[in-house]
Coordinates of C-alpha atoms and ligand atoms in Angstrom, one line a residue:
X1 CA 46.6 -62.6 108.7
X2 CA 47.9 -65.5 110.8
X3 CA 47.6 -68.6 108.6
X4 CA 48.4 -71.7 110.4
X5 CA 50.6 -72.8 113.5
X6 CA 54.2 -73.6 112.0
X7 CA 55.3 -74.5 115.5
X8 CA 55.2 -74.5 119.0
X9 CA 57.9 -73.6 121.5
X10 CA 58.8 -73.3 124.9
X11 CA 58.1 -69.6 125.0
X12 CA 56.7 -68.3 121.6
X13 CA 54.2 -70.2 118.9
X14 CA 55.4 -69.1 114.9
X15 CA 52.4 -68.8 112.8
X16 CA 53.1 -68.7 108.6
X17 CA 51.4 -65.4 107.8
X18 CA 48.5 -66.1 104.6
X19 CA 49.2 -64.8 101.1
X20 CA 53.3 -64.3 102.2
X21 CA 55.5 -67.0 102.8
X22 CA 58.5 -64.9 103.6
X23 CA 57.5 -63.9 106.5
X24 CA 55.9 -65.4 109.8
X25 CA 54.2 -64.2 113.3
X26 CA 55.8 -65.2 116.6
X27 CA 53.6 -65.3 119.4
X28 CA 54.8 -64.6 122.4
X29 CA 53.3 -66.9 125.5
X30 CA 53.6 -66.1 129.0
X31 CA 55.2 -69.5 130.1
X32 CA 58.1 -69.9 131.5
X33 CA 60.7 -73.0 131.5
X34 CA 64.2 -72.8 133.0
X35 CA 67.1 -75.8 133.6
X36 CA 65.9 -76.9 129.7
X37 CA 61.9 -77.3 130.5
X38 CA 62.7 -78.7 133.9
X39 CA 61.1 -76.0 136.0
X40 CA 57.8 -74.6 134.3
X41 CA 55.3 -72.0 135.5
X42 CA 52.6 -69.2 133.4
X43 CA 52.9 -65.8 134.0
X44 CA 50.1 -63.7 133.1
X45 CA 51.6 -61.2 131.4
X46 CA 55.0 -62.0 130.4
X47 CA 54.6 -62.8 126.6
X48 CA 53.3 -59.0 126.4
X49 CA 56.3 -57.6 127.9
X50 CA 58.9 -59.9 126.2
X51 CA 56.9 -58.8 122.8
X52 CA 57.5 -55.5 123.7
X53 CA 60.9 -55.7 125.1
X54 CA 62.3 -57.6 122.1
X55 CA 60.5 -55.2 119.6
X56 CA 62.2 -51.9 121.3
X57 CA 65.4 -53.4 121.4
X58 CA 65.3 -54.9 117.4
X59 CA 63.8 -51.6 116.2
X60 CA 67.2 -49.6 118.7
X61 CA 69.6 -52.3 116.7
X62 CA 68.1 -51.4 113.4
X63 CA 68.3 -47.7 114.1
X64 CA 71.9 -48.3 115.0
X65 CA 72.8 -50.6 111.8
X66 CA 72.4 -54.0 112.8
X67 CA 69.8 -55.4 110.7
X68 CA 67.3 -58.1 112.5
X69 CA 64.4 -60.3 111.4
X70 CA 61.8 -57.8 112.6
X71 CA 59.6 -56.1 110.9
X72 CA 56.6 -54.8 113.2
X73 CA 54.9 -55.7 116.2
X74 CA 51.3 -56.7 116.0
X75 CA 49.5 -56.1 119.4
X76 CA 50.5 -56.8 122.4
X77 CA 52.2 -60.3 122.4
X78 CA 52.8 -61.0 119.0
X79 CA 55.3 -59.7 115.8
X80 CA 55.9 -59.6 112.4
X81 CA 59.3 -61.1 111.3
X82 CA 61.7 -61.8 108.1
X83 CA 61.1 -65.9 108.1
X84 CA 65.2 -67.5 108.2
X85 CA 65.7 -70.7 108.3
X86 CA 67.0 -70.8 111.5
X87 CA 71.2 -71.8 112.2
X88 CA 71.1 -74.1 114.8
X89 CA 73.9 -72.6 117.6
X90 CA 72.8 -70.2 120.4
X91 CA 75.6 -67.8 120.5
X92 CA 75.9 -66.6 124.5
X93 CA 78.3 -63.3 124.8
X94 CA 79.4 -62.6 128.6
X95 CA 80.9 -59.3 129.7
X96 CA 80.6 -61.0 133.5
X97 CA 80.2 -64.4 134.8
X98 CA 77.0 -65.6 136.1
X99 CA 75.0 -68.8 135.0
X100 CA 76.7 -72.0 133.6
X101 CA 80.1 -70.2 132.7
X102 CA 80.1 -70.4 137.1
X103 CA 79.6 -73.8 136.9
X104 CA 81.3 -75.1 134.6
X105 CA 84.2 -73.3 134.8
X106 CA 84.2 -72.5 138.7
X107 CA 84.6 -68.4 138.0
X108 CA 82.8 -66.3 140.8
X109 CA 79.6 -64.9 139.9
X110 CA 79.8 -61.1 139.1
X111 CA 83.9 -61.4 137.8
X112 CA 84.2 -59.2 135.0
X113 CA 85.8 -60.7 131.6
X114 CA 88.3 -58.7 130.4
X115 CA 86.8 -58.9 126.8
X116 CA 83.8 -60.2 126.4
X117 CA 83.5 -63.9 126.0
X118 CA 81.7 -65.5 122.7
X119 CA 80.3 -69.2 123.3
X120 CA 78.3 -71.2 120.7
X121 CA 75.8 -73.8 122.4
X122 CA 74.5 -76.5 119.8
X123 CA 70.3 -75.9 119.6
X124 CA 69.5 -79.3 120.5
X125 CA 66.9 -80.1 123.6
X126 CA 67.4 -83.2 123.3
X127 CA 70.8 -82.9 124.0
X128 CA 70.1 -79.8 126.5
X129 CA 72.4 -77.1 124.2
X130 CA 75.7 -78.8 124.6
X131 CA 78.5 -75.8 124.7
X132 CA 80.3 -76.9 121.3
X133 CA 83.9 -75.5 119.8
X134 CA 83.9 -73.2 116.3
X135 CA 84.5 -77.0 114.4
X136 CA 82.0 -78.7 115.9
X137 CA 79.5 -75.2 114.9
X138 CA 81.1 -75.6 111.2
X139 CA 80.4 -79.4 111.5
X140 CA 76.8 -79.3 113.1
X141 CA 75.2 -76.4 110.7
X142 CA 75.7 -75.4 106.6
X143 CA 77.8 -72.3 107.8
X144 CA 81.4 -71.5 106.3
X145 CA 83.9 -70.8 108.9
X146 CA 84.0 -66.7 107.2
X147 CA 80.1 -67.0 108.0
X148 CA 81.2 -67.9 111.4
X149 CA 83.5 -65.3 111.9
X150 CA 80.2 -63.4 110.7
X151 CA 78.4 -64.7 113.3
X152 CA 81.0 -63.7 116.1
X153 CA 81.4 -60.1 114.9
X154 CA 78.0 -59.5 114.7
X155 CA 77.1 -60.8 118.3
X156 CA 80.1 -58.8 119.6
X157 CA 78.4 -55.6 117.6
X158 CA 75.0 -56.1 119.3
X159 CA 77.1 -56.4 122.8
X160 CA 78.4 -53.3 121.8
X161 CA 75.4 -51.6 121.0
X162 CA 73.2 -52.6 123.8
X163 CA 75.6 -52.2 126.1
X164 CA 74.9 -48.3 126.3
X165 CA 71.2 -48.6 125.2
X166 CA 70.9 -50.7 129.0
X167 CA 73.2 -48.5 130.9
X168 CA 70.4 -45.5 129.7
X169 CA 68.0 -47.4 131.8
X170 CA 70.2 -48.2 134.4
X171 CA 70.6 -51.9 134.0
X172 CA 74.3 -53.6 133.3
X173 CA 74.4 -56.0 130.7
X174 CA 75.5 -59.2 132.6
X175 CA 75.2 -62.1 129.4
X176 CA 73.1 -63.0 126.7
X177 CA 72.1 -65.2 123.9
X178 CA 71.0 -64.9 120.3
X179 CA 70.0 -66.9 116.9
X180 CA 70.7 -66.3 113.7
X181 CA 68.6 -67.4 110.6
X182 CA 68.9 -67.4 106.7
X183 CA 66.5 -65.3 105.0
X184 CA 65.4 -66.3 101.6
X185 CA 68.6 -64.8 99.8
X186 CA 70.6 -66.7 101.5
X187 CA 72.1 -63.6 104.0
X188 CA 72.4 -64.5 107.5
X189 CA 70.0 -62.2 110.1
X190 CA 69.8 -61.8 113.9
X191 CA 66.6 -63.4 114.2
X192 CA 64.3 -65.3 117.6
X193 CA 63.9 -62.5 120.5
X194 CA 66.3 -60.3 122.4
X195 CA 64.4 -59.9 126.0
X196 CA 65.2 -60.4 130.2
X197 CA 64.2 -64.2 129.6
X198 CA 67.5 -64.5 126.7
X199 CA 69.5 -61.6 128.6
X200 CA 71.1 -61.6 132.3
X201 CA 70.3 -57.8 133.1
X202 CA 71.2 -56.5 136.7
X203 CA 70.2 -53.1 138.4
X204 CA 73.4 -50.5 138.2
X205 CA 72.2 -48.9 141.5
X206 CA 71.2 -52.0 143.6
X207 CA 72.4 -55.1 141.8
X208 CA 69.5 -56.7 141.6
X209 CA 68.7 -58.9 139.3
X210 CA 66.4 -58.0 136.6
X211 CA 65.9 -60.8 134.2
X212 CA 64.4 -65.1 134.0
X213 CA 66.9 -65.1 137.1
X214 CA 64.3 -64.0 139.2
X215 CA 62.2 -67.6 138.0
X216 CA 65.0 -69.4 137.9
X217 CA 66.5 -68.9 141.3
X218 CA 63.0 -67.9 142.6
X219 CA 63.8 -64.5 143.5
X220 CA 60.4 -62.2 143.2
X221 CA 57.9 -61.5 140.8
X222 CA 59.2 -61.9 137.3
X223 CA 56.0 -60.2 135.6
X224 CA 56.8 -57.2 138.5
X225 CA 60.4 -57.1 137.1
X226 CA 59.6 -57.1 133.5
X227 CA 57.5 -54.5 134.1
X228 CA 59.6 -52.1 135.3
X229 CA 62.6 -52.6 132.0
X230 CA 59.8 -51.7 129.8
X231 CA 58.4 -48.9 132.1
X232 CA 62.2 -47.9 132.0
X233 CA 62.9 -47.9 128.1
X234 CA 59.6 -46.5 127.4
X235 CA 60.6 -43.3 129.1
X236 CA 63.7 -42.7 127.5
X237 CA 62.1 -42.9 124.0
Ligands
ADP1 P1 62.2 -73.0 121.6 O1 62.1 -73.6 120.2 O2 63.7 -73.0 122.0 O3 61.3 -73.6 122.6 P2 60.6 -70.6 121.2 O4 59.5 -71.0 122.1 O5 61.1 -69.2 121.4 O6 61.9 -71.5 121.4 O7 60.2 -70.8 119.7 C1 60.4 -69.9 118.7 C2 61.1 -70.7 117.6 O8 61.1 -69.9 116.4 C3 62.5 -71.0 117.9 O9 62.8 -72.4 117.5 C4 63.3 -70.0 117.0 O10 64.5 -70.5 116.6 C5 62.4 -69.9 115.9 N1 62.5 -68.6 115.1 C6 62.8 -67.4 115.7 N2 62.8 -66.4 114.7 C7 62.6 -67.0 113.5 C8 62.5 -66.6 112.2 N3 62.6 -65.3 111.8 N4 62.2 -67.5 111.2 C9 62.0 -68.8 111.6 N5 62.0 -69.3 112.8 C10 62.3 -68.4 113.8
UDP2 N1 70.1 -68.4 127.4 C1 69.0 -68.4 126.7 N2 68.5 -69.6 126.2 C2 69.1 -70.8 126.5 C3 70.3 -70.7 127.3 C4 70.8 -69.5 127.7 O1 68.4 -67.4 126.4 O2 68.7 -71.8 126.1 C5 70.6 -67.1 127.9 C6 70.5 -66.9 129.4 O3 69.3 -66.2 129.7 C7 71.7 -66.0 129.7 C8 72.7 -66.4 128.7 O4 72.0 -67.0 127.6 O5 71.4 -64.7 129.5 C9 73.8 -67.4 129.2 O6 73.1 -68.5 129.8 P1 74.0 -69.6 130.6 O7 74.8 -70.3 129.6 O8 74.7 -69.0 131.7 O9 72.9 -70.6 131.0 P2 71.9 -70.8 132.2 O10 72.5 -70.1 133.4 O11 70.7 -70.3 131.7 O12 71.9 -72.3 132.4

């Protein structure tokens, strides 16, 4: 199936699949890289449950009209997705502060926004995902500023949506980040992963957090934790 290795990320390989070039295999790996690729470690374990993960959530979004890249999962670490060409700004939506928004803006982890806040970061490691302005997005990528608008709505729908699908499992959606990509007509898809290492998810009951905070702020044992949210979705299905 797998035809050749298209490319290699921090945290998934994307394999063209033979005999269909519109769609590709993501591999999930079980490293780890926080504070852009500063802090590394392997988990044994972790690409499974972020394959997982992301799969249940796409396959909840599609069920609940948002259309995503994904198609089907594989086996354990990898999936089958609609190739895009992928729009180069990471679009972060906060419902409460926690992360760089702290920092850079000196708000108090665990403040709650009144609406939830819609940030485009420019996909660039070299330049470590500068947070850029909606002209600087329409300057930096091929989208129109209606697409953009697009782009906003849509990530504010998926808030939306998982919002409650978390709350079911007793975690509160704190932040998190998604890509979009261009699929061969030319329509723009939610596409990359939707999983604890792109989401800030904290425990309703204890407030623990439940997500790559754990790694980042060296707080436990991630694979442990990333256990449990699948343990947790998989017994409300
Ligand atoms: P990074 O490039 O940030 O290290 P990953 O290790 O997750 O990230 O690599 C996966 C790559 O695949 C990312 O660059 C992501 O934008 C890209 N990607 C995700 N979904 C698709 C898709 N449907 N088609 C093409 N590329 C995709
Ligand atoms: N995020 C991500 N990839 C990135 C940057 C951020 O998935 O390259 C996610 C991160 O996990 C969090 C949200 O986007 O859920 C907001 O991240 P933030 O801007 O607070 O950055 P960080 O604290 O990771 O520096």
């Amino acid at each position: 199936m797998k035809a050749e290795l298209l490319y290699e990320g921090k945290a998934k390989k994307v394999f063209t699949v033979e005999g269909n070039d519109q769609t590709l295999v993501l591999s999930y790996k079980n490293d780890a890289t926080a504070f852009n690729g500063v802090k590394k470690d392997v988990f044994e374990g972790k690409g499974r449950y972020n394959n997982l993960i992301s799969a249940a959530i796409f396959t909840y979004l599609s069920q609940q009209g948002v259309a995503s890249h994904f198609k089907q999962t594989l086996n354990d670490t990898e999936q089958l997705v609609e190739k895009t060409t992928i729009i180069p700004l990471e679009v972060v939506v906060r419902n409460i502060a926690a992360g760089s928004i702290t920092r850079r803006l000196g708000i108090k982890e665990k403040t709650p926004f009144p609406s939830p806040l819609v940030e485009f970061y420019y996909k660039d490691d070299l330049l470590g995902d500068p947070l850029i302005n909606d002209a600087h997005a329409l300057l930096l990528s091929d989208v129109t500023k209606e697409e953009l608008e697009q782009i906003k709505q849509l990530s504010l729908l998926v808030n939306k949506k998982l919002q409650p699908f978390f709350t079911e499992v007793g975690l509160q959606l704190i932040d998190f980040k998604l890509e979009f990509g261009r699929n061969y007509t030319g329509e723009i898809i939610l596409s990359d992963e939707i999983s604890p290492d792109t989401c800030r998810l904290w425990d309703i009951v204890t407030g623990e957090k439940m997500d790559k905070d754990v790694f980042r702020e060296g707080l436990g044992d991630l694979v442990e934790v990333y256990e449990v949210i699948l343990k947790r979705l998989e017994a409300v299905k």
